[in-house]
Amino acid sequence: MAKKMKRSCSFPMCPNTTTDRYCEEHRKKARRLYDKDRGSASQRGYDARWRKARQMYLVRNPLCRECQKEGKTVAADVVDHIAPHKGNQELFWNEDNWQPLCKMHHDIKTAKEDGGFKNGNFGIL
């Protein structure tokens, strides 16, 4: 298997090279900065009320929609917002904007939306 070529770390002014987006020194710091801008899960609406609604939705919709399109039967473990709500509570709670996905398909969708498929990596890490 071919090794990835090293490139410059994406952290501003960092002289290190890495096969990922950020070098070891900056990986955790970049994640913290991303999380700080994003807010905590509860600040984004993923609280006890959401967990209850999510669980009820998955009971009614137990299979990953994307896997079903591929002819597979895989349990969904994520309730995905089809259109990102970006804090819009009406869109957040609109069940017509929800879909059941497995973690893999949710991660792929989120990475594409966030511009994260760079050199095969998800998100900023």
Coordinates of C-alpha atoms in Angstrom, one line a residue:
M1 CA 0.0 0.0 0.0
A2 CA 1.4 3.4 -1.0
K3 CA 2.2 5.9 1.8
K4 CA 0.6 9.3 1.8
M5 CA 2.9 12.1 0.9
K6 CA 3.6 14.6 3.7
R7 CA 2.4 18.2 3.3
S8 CA 2.3 21.3 5.4
C9 CA 0.1 21.4 8.5
S10 CA -3.0 23.6 7.9
F11 CA -2.6 25.4 11.2
P12 CA -1.6 29.0 10.6
M13 CA 2.2 29.6 10.7
C14 CA 3.0 25.9 11.6
P15 CA 6.2 24.7 10.0
N16 CA 5.5 21.0 10.6
T17 CA 4.6 18.5 7.9
T18 CA 1.9 15.8 8.2
T19 CA 0.0 13.1 6.2
D20 CA -3.2 14.5 7.7
R21 CA -4.7 18.0 7.7
Y22 CA -3.1 19.0 11.0
C23 CA 0.2 17.8 12.6
E24 CA 0.1 16.0 16.0
E25 CA 0.9 19.3 17.8
H26 CA -2.1 21.1 16.4
R27 CA -4.8 18.4 15.9
K28 CA -6.4 18.8 19.4
K29 CA -6.1 22.6 19.3
A30 CA -7.8 22.7 15.9
R31 CA -10.6 20.5 17.2
R32 CA -11.1 22.7 20.3
L33 CA -11.3 25.8 18.1
Y34 CA -13.9 24.2 15.9
D35 CA -16.0 23.0 18.8
K36 CA -15.8 26.5 20.5
D37 CA -17.2 28.1 17.4
R38 CA -19.8 25.4 17.0
G39 CA -21.1 25.4 20.6
S40 CA -21.9 22.4 22.7
A41 CA -24.4 19.7 21.7
S42 CA -26.9 21.0 24.2
Q43 CA -26.4 24.6 23.0
R44 CA -27.2 23.3 19.5
G45 CA -30.4 21.8 20.7
Y46 CA -29.4 18.2 21.3
D47 CA -30.7 17.9 24.8
A48 CA -33.0 15.4 26.7
R49 CA -36.0 16.5 24.6
W50 CA -34.1 15.7 21.4
R51 CA -32.8 12.4 22.7
K52 CA -36.4 11.3 23.5
A53 CA -37.7 12.5 20.1
R54 CA -34.7 10.8 18.4
Q55 CA -35.3 7.5 20.1
M56 CA -39.0 7.5 19.2
Y57 CA -38.2 8.4 15.6
L58 CA -35.7 5.5 15.3
V59 CA -38.2 3.0 16.7
R60 CA -40.6 4.1 13.9
N61 CA -37.8 4.3 11.3
P62 CA -35.2 1.6 12.3
L63 CA -33.3 1.2 9.0
C64 CA -30.7 3.4 7.3
R65 CA -32.3 5.1 4.3
E66 CA -29.0 5.2 2.3
C67 CA -28.3 1.5 3.0
Q68 CA -31.8 0.7 1.8
K69 CA -31.1 2.5 -1.5
E70 CA -28.0 0.2 -1.8
G71 CA -30.1 -2.9 -1.2
K72 CA -28.7 -3.4 2.3
T73 CA -30.5 -3.8 5.6
V74 CA -28.6 -1.9 8.2
A75 CA -29.9 -0.4 11.5
A76 CA -30.0 3.3 11.7
D77 CA -28.3 4.9 14.7
V78 CA -28.5 8.5 13.8
V79 CA -31.4 10.9 13.1
D80 CA -30.0 13.2 10.4
H81 CA -31.3 16.6 9.6
I82 CA -31.7 16.4 5.8
A83 CA -31.2 20.2 5.4
P84 CA -28.8 21.5 8.1
H85 CA -30.8 23.5 10.6
K86 CA -28.0 25.9 11.6
G87 CA -29.8 26.8 14.8
N88 CA -33.3 27.3 13.2
Q89 CA -35.5 25.6 15.7
E90 CA -38.5 25.2 13.3
L91 CA -36.2 23.3 10.9
F92 CA -34.6 21.4 13.8
W93 CA -37.9 20.0 15.0
N94 CA -39.6 19.4 11.6
E95 CA -39.8 15.6 11.2
D96 CA -40.1 16.0 7.5
N97 CA -36.5 17.2 7.7
W98 CA -35.3 14.1 9.5
Q99 CA -34.0 10.8 8.0
P100 CA -32.7 7.6 9.6
L101 CA -29.0 6.9 8.8
C102 CA -26.3 4.6 10.0
K103 CA -23.2 6.3 11.4
M104 CA -21.2 5.7 8.3
H105 CA -23.7 7.4 6.0
H106 CA -24.2 10.2 8.4
D107 CA -20.5 10.8 8.7
I108 CA -20.1 10.8 4.9
K109 CA -23.0 13.3 4.5
T110 CA -21.8 15.6 7.2
A111 CA -18.2 15.6 5.8
K112 CA -19.5 16.5 2.4
E113 CA -21.6 19.3 3.8
D114 CA -18.8 20.7 5.9
G115 CA -16.3 20.4 3.1
G116 CA -14.4 17.7 4.9
F117 CA -13.3 15.2 2.3
K118 CA -9.8 16.4 1.9
N119 CA -7.2 13.7 1.2
G120 CA -9.6 11.1 2.4
N121 CA -10.0 12.7 5.8
F122 CA -13.3 13.6 7.6
G123 CA -13.7 17.2 8.8
I124 CA -10.8 19.1 10.3
L125 CA -9.0 16.1 11.8

